[in-house]
Coordinates of C-alpha atoms in Angstrom, one line a residue:
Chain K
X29 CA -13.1 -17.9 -36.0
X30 CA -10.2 -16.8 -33.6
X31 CA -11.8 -15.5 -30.2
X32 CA -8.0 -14.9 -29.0
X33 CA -8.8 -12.2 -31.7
X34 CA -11.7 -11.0 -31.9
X35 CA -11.7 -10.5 -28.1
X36 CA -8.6 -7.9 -28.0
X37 CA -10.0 -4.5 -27.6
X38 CA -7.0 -2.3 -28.9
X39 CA -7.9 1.4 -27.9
X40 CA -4.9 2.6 -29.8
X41 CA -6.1 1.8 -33.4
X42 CA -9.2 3.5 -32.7
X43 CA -10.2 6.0 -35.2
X44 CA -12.1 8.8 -32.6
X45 CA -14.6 9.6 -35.5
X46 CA -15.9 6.5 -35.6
X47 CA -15.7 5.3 -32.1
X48 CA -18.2 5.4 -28.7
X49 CA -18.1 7.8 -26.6
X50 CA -17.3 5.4 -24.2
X51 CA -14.6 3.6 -26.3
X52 CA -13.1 7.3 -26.2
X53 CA -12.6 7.4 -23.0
X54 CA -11.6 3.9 -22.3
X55 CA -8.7 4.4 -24.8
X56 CA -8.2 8.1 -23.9
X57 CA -7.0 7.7 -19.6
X58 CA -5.1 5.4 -18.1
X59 CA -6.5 1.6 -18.7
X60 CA -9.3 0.3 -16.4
X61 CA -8.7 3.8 -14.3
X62 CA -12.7 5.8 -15.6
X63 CA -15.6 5.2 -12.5
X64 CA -18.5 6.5 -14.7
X65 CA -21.2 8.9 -12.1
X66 CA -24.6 8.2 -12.7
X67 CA -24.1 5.4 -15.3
X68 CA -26.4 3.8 -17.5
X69 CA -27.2 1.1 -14.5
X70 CA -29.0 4.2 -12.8
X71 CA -31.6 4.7 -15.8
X72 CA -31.2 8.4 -15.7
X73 CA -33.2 8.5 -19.0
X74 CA -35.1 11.5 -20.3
X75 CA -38.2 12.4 -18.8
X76 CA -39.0 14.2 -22.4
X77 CA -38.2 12.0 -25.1
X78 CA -41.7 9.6 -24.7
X79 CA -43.3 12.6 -25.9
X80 CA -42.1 12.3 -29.3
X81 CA -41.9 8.9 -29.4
X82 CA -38.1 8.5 -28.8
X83 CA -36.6 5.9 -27.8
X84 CA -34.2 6.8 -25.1
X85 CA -31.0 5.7 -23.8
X86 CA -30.0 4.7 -20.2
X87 CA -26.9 7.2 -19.7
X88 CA -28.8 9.8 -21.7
X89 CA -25.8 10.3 -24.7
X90 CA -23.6 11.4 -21.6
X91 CA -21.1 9.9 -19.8
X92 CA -19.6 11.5 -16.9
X93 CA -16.5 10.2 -14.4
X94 CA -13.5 10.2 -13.0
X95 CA -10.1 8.4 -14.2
X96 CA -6.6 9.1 -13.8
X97 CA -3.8 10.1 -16.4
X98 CA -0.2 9.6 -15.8
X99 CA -1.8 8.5 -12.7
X100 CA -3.3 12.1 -11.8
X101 CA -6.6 12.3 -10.7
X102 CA -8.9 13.8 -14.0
X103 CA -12.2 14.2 -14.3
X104 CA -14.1 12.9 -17.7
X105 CA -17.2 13.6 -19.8
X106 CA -17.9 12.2 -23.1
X107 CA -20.7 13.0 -25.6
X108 CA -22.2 10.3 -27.5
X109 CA -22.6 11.5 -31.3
X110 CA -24.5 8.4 -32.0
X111 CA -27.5 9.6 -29.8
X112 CA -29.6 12.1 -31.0
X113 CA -26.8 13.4 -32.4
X114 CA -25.2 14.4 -29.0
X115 CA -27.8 16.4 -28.1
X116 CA -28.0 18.5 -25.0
X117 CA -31.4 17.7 -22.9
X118 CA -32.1 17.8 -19.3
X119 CA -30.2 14.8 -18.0
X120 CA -27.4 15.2 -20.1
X121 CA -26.7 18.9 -19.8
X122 CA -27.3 18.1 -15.9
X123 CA -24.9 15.4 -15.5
X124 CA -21.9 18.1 -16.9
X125 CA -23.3 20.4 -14.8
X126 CA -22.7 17.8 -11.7
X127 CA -19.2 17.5 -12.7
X128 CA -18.1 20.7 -13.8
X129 CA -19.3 21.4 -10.2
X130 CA -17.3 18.7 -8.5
X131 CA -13.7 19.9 -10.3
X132 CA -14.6 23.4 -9.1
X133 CA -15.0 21.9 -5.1
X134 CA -12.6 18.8 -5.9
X135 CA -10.2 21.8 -7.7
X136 CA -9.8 19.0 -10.5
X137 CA -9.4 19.1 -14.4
X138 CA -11.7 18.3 -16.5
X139 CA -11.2 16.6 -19.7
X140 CA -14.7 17.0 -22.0
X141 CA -15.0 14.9 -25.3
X142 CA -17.5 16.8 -27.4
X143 CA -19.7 15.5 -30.0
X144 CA -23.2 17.3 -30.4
X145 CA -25.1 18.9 -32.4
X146 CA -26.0 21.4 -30.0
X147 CA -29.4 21.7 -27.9
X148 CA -31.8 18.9 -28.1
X149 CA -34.9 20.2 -30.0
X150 CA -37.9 18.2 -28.3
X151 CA -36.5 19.0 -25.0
X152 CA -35.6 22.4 -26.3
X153 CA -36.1 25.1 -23.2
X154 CA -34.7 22.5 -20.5
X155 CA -31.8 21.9 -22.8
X156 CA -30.9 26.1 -23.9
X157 CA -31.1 26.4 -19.8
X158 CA -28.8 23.3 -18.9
X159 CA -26.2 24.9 -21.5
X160 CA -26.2 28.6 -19.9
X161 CA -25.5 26.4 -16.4
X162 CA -22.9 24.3 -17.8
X163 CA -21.3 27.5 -18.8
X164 CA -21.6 29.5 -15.7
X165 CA -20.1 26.0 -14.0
X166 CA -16.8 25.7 -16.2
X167 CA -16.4 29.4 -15.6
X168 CA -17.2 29.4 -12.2
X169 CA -14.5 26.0 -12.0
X170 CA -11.8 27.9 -14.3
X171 CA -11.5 31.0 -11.8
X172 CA -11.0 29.0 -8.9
X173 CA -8.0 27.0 -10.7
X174 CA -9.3 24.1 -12.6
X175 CA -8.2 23.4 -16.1
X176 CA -11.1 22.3 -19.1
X177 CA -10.1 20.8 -21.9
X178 CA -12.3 20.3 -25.1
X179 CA -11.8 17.1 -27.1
X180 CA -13.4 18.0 -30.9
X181 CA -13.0 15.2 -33.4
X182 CA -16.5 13.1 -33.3
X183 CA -18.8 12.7 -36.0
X184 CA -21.7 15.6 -34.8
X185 CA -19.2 17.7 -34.4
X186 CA -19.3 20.8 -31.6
X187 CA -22.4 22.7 -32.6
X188 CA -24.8 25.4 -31.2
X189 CA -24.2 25.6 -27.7
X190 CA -22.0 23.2 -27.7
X191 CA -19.7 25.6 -29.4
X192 CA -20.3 28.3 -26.8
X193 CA -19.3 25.9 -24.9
X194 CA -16.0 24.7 -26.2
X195 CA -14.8 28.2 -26.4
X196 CA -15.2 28.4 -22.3
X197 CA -12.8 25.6 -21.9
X198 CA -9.3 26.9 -21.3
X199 CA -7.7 24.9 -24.3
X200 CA -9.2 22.9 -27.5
X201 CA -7.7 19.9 -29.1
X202 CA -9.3 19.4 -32.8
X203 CA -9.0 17.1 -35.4
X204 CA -9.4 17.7 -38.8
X205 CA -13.2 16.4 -38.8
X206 CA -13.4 18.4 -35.6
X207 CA -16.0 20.9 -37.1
X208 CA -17.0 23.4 -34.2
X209 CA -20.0 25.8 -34.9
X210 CA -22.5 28.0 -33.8
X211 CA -25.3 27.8 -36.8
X212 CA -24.9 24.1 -38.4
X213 CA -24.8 24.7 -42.2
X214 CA -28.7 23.9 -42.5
X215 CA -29.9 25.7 -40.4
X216 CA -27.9 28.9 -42.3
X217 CA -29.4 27.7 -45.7
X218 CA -32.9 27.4 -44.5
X219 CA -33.1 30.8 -42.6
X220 CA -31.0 32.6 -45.7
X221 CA -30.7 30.5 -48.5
X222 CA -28.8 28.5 -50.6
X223 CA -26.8 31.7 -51.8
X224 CA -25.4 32.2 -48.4
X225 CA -24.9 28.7 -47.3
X226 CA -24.8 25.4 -49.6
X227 CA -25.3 22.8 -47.1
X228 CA -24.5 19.7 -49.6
X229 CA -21.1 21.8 -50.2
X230 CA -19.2 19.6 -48.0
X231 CA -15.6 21.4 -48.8
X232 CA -17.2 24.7 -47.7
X233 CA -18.3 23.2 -44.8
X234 CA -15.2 21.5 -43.9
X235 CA -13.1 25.0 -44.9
X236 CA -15.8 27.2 -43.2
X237 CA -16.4 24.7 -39.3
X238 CA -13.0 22.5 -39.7
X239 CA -10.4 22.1 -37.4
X240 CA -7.4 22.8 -39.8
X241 CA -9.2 26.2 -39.9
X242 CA -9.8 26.4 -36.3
X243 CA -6.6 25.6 -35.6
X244 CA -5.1 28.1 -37.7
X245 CA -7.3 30.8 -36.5
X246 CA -6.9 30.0 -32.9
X247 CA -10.1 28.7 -32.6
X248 CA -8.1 25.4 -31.0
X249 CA -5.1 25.2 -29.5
X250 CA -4.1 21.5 -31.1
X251 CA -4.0 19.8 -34.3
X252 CA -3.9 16.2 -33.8
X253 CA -4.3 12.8 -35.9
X254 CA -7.7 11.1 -35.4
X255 CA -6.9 8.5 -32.5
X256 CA -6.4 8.5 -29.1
X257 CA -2.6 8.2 -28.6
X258 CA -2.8 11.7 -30.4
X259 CA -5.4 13.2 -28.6
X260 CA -3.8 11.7 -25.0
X261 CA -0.3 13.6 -25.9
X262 CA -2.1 16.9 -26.8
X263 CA -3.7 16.7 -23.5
X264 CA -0.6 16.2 -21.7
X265 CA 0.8 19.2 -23.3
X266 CA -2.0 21.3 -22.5
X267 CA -2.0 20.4 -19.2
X268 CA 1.4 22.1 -18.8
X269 CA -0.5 25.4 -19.4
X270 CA -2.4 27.3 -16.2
X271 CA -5.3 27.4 -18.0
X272 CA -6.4 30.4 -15.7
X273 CA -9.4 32.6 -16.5
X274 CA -8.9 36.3 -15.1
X275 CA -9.9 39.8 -16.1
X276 CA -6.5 39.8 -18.1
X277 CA -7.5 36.7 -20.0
X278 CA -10.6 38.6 -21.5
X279 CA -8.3 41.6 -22.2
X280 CA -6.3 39.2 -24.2
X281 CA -9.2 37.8 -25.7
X282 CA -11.0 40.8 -26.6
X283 CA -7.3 42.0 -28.3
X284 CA -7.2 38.7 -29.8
X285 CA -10.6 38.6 -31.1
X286 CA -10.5 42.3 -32.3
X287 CA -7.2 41.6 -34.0
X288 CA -8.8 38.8 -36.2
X289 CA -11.5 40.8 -37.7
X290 CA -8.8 43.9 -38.4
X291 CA -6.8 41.0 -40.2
X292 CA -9.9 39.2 -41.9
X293 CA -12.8 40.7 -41.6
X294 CA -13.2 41.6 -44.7
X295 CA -12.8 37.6 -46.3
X296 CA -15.6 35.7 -47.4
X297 CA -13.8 32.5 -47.8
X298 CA -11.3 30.6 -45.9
X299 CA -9.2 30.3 -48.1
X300 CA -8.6 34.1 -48.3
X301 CA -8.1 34.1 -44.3
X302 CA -5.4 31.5 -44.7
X303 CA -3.5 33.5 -47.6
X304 CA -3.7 36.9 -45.5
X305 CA -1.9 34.1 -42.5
X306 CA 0.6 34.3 -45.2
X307 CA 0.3 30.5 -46.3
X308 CA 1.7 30.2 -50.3
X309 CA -0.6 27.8 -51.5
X310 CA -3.7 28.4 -49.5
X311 CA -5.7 26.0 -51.3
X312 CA -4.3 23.1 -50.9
X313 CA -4.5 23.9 -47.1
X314 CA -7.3 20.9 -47.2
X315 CA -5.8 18.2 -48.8
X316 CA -2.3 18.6 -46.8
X317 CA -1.4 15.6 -44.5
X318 CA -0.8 16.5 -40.8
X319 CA 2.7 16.5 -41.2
X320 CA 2.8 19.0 -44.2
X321 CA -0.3 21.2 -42.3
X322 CA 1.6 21.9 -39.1
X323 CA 4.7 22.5 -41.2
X324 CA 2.5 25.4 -42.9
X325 CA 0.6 26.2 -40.0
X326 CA 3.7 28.1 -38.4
X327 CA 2.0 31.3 -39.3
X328 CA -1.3 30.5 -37.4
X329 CA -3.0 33.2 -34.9
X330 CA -2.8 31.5 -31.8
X331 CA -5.2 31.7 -28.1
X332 CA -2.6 31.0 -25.9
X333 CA -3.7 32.8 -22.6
X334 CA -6.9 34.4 -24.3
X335 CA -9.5 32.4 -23.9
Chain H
X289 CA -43.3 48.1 -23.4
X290 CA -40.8 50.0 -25.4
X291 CA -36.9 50.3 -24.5
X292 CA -38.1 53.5 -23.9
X293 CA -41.1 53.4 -21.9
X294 CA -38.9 50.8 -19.7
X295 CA -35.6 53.6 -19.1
X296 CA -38.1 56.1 -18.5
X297 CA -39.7 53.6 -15.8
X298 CA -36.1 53.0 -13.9
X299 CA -34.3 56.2 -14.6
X300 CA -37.1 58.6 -15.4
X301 CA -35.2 61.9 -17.6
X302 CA -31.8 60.8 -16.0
X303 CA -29.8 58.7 -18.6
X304 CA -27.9 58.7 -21.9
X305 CA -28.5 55.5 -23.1
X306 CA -28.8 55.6 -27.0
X307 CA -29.4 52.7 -29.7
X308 CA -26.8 52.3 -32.4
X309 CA -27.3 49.2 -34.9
X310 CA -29.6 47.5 -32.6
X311 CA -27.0 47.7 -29.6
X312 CA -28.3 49.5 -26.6
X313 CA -25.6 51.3 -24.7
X314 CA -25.8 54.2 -22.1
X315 CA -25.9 54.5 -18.3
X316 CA -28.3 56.0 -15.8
X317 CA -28.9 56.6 -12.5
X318 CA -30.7 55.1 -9.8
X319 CA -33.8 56.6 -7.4
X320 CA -30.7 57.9 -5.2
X321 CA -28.5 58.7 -7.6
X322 CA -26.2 55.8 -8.2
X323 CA -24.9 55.1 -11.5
X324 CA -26.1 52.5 -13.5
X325 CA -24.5 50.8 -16.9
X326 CA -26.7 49.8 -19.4
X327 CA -26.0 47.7 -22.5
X328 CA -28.0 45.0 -24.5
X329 CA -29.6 44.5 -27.6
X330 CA -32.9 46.4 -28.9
X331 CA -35.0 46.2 -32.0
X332 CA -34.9 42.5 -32.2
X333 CA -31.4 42.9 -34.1
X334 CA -29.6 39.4 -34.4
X335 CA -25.8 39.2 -32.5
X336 CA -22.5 38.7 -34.6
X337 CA -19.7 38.9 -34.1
X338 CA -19.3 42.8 -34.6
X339 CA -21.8 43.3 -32.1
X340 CA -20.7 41.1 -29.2
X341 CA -17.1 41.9 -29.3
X342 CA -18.5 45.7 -28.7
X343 CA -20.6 44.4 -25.8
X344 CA -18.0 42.4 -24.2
X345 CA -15.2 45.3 -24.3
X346 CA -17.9 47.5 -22.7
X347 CA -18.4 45.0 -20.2
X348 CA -14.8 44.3 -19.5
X349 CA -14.3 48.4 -19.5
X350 CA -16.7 48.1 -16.4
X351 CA -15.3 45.5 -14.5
X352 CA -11.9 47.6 -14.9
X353 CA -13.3 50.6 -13.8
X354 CA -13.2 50.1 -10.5
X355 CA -17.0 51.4 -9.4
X356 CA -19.6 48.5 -8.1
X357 CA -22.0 49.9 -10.1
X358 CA -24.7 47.6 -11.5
X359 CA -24.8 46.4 -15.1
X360 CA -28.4 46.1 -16.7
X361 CA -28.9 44.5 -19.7
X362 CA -32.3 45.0 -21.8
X363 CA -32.7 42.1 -24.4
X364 CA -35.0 42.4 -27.4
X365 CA -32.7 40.4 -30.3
X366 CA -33.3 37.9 -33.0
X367 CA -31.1 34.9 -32.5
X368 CA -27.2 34.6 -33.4
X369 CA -26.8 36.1 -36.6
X370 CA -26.8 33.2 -38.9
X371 CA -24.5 33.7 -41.7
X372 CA -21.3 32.6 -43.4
X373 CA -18.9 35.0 -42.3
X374 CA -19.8 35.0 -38.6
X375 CA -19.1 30.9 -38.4
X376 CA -15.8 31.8 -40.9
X377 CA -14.5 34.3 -38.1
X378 CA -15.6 32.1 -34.9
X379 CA -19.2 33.4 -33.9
X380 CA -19.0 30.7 -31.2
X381 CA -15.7 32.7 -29.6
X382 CA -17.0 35.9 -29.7
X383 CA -20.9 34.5 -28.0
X384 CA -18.6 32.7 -25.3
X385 CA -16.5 35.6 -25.1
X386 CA -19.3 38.0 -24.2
X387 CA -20.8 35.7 -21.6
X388 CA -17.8 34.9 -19.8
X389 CA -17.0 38.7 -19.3
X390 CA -20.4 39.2 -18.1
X391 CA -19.6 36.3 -15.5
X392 CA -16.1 37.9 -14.8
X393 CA -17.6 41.7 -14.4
X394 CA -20.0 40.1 -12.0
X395 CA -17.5 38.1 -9.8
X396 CA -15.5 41.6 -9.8
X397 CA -18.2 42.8 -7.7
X398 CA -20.8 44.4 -10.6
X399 CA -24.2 42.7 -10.3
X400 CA -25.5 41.7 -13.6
X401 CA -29.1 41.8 -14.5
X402 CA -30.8 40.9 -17.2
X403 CA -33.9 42.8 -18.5
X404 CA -36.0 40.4 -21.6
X405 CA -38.7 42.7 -22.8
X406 CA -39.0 41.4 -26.2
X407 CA -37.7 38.8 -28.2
X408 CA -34.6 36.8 -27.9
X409 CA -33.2 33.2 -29.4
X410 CA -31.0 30.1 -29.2
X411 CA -27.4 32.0 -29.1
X412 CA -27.9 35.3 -28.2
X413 CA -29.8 34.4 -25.5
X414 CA -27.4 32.4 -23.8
X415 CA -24.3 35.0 -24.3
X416 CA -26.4 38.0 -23.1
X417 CA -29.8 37.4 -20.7
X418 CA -28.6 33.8 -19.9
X419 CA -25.1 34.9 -18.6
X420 CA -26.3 37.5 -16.2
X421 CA -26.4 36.6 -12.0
X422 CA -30.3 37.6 -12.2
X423 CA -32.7 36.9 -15.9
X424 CA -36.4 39.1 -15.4
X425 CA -38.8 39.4 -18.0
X426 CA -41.9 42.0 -19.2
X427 CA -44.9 40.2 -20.0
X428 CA -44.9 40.5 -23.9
X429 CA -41.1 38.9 -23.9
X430 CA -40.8 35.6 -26.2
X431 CA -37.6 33.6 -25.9
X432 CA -36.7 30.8 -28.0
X433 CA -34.3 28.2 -28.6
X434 CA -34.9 28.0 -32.3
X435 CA -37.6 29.1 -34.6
X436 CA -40.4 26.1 -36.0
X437 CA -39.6 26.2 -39.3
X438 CA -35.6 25.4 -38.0
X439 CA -36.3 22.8 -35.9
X440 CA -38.4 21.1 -38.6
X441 CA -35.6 21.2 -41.1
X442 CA -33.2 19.7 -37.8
X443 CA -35.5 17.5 -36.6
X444 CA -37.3 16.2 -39.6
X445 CA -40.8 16.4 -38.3
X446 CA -43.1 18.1 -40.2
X447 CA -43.8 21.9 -39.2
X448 CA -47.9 20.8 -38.9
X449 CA -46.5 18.2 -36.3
X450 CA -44.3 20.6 -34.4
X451 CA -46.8 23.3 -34.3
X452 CA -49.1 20.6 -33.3
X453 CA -46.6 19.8 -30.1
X454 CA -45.4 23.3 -29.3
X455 CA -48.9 23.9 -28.0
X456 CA -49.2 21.0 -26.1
X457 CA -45.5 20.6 -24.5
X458 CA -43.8 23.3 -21.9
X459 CA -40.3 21.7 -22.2
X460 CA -40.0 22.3 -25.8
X461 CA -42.7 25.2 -27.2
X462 CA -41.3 28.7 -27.2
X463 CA -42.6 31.0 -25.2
X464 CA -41.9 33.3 -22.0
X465 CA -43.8 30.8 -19.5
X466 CA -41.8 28.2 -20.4
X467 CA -38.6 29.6 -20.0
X468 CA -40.1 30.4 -16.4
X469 CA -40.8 27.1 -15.4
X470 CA -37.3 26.0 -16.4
X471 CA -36.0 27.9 -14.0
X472 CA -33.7 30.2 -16.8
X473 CA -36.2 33.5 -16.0
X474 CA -36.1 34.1 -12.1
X475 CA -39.0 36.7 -12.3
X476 CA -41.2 38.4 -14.1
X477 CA -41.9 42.0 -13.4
X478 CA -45.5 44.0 -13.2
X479 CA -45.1 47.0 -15.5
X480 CA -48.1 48.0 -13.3
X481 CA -45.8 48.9 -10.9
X482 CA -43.2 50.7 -10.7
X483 CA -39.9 49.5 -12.4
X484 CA -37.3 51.7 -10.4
X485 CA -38.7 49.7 -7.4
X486 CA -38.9 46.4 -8.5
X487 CA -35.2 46.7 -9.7
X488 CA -34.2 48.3 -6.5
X489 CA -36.0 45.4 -4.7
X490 CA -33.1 43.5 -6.6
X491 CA -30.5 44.7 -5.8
X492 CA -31.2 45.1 -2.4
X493 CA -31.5 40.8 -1.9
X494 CA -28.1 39.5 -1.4
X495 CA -26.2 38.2 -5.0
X496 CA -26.7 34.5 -5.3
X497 CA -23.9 32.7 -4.5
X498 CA -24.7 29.7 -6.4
X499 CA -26.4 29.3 -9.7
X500 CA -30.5 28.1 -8.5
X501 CA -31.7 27.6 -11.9
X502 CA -31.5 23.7 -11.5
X503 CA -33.5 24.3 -8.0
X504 CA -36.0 26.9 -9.6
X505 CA -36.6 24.7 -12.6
X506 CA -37.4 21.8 -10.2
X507 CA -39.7 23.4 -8.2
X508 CA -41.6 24.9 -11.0
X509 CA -42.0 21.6 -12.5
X510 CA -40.4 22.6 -16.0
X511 CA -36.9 20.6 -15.3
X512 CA -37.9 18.0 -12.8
X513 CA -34.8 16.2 -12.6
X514 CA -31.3 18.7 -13.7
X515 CA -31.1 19.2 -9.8
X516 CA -31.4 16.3 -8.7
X517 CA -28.9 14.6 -11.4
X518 CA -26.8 17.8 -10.9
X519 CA -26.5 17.1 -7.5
X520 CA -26.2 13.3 -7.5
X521 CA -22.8 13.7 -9.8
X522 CA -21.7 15.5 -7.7
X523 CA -22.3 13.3 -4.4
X524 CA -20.7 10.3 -6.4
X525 CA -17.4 12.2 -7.8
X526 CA -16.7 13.4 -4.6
X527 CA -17.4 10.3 -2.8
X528 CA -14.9 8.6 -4.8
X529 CA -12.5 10.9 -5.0

């Protein structure tokens, strides 16, 4: 054994699927530069879970901060996927809340790594509450100048709320397994069937929630590789953007979003909304490598200044 | 009460608000004459993304228009409508979308308030009643996050066990109370009295000018600590900024 090696963290060959939240942001900012809020030290556990028979978690799957970038001041709040599936509950909604809240008074951006499954069930009301707040606060944050940047590439994915959620933030960087949601595909299938929705069809999930369809229908703004030196780039290229939020953002928007189901409304697949784009071999769309997707991409509906 | 019972209530004979594929849209006018715009959802019809795109470009119409006329917005829905073609064409844009003009319309001087007099679920509730400056309910309304038989399939309890616990516990059971004690419904009215006055009695207090859903939560006892966690970020971020 060779602790000279087994003791060398190296954030760069990360693969952000797989990682911590925590190892996320660690490789994301600058090195040693995040001062986690609230952190697990504090105990800010659940006051819910017991009732289930949960076991809970000292930082409540949420990890909240500040760091720098380039040496700017950010602010930073990771999702973990690996608790209850990311799940917004009362502390862990709250503790966004707190920070979207400080970037709107500290007129800071806000960098938020998502990776949830949506609102936490057994904590359900407190949790469906927290994620209306969370949205009023990155609104409220966005009109006075701050910039919020969605991070979408963990294992839960960015469902239910957590969707409404993303598409507040004024840009999205996605990875391919960056699947963002309203209705997770079981939920679909129990509520209408198999017919409508084939859970265990993991390519129609993928084609359907994915980020190479995201991406092309400007559901995200960035297609990136799954580590952080990809993610840190996109950020710094979004950054470059105002990310304002205004009455002639949601004019945009609205054109934007009526403009998409003009174009595809009528589709039932993917697939078809990628050949109307005007990509040749639409089906191969899934099993292209980054390189060849962005070269095919070109034709992609984009957000910029809509959402 | 009925959509209709509850226009007749704050408008008596005087508005035009009409029901079109479960989307309510219309204006009226207030006890002294001033104009009111009304849009929601009625007849317990789910949201998609057809429906909140025409919401939020009524909404966005409004906070163009130039009058600081109020918006109310009666909710009886089902939940998001849950289907493959909404999540193909971005259901989670269009829900977002919606709420944030509602937020918009309101900072541009339109107060937004939001009327639940039947049911409403998980994401329509956050991108309609949820995103409005002021949420009052009828007695007889029923939010929920998600329905049992859902949350059995997501949490992989049984539905006996989850019925079982949805009597017993506030924070996660469905229910109009519950939402209350969160601190997500500010009031509920008495369709006793009368409704023009009760929603005059709004909009006479001043608008908020912070969200207090944290606070009201706290001291109902249904969130006892998003305020105080809220709050303590907050404190610390800024501390070390």
């Amino acid at each position: 054994m060779n602790p000279a090696i087994d003791l060398v963290f190296e954030p760069e060959a990360l693969s952000w699927y797989e990682a911590s939240a925590r190892q996320r942001v660690a490789a994301l900012v600058d090195p040693g530069s995040f001062h986690e809020a609230v952190g697990a030290e504090e105990r800010a556990t659940s006051p819910h879970l017991a009732l289930f028979d949960l076991p809970e978690q000292f930082d409540d799957g949420m990890i909240v901060g500040r760091a720098t970038l380039d040496g700017a001041p950010i602010l930073v709040a990771a999702q973990e996927g690996r608790f209850m599936g990311g799940a917004v509950g009362e502390v862990h909604g709250a503790k966004l809340v707190g920070l979207l809240r400080a970037a709107q008074s500290l007129s800071l951006d806000v960098l938020i790594l998502f990776d949830t499954g949506g609102v936490r069930l057994q904590e359900a009301n407190a949790g469906e509450t927290a994620i209306a707040e969370i949205m009023r606060a990155l609104v409220d944050a966005r009109r006075a100048g701050s910039r919020v940047v969605g991070l979408i590439g963990g294992r839960s994915g960015c469902y239910g709320g957590g969707g409404l959620i993303a598409a507040c933030c004024s840009a999205l960087v996605v990875t391919e397994q960056g699947r963002i949601s309203v209705t997770g595909p079981e939920v679909i299938e129990t509520n209408r069937g198999v017919e409508e929705f084939d859970a265990r069809d993991r390519a129609l999930v993928w084609r359907t929630m994915g980020g190479k369809h995201r991406y092309l229908m400007g559901g995200a703004d960035v297609f990136v590789d799954d580590g952080p030196g990809a993610f840190r780039d996109a950020v710094r290229e979004v950054l470059k953007a105002p990310g304002r939020l205004d009455l002639d953002t949601l004019d945009a928007e609205q054109a934007r979003l009526e403009r998409r189901l003009a174009r595809f409304g009528a589709a039932t697949d993917a697939v078809a909304v990628w050949s109307a784009l005007g990509i040749a071999d639409a089906a191969a769309v899934p099993g292209l490598s980054t390189r060849a997707f962005r070269a095919v991409a070109t034709c992609r509906e984009s957000a910029d200044d809509a959402r | 009460m009925t959509l209709a019972e509850i226009l007749a209530g704050l408008f008596r004979g005087s508005h035009d608000v009409a029901v079109t594929d479960g989307l309510i849209l219309g204006t009226g006018r207030r006890t002294g004459g001033g104009l009111v715009h009304v849009l929601g959802i009625a007849e317990g019809a789910p949201l998609g993304i057809d429906g909140a795109l025409i919401l939020a470009g009524r909404v966005l119409a409004i906070a163009r228009s130039g009058d600081d006329a109020p918006i109310l917005m009666p909710i009886d829905s089902a939940s998001q409508r849950m289907s493959r073609r909404d999540e193909l064409l971005g259901l989670n844009e269009c829900l977002a979308h919606l709420a944030k003009a509602l937020m918009l319309a309101e900072a541009e001087g339109h107060r937004t308030l939001g009327l639940l007099y039947g049911r409403s679920a998980a994401g329509a509730f956050i991108a309609t009643a949820l995103a409005t400056g002021h949420l009052v309910a009828l007695p007889g309304a029923h939010p929920e996050v998600m329905d049992l038989p859902s949350m059995a399939r997501v949490t992989k309890l049984s539905l006996d066990v989850l019925t079982e616990k949805a009597r017993a516990t506030a924070v996660f059971a469905p229910g109009l109370d519950n939402l209350v004690r969160t601190g997500a419904i500010h009031e509920t009215w008495d369709p006793e009295k009368s409704l023009a006055e009760q929603w005059e009695t709004c909009l006479a207090a001043p608008p908020a000018s912070s969200d207090r859903r944290d606070r009201l939560g706290a001291e109902r006892g249904g969130r006892p600590c998003a305020a105080a966690i809220a709050e303590r970020v907050a404190a610390r971020i800024a501390d070390h900024a």
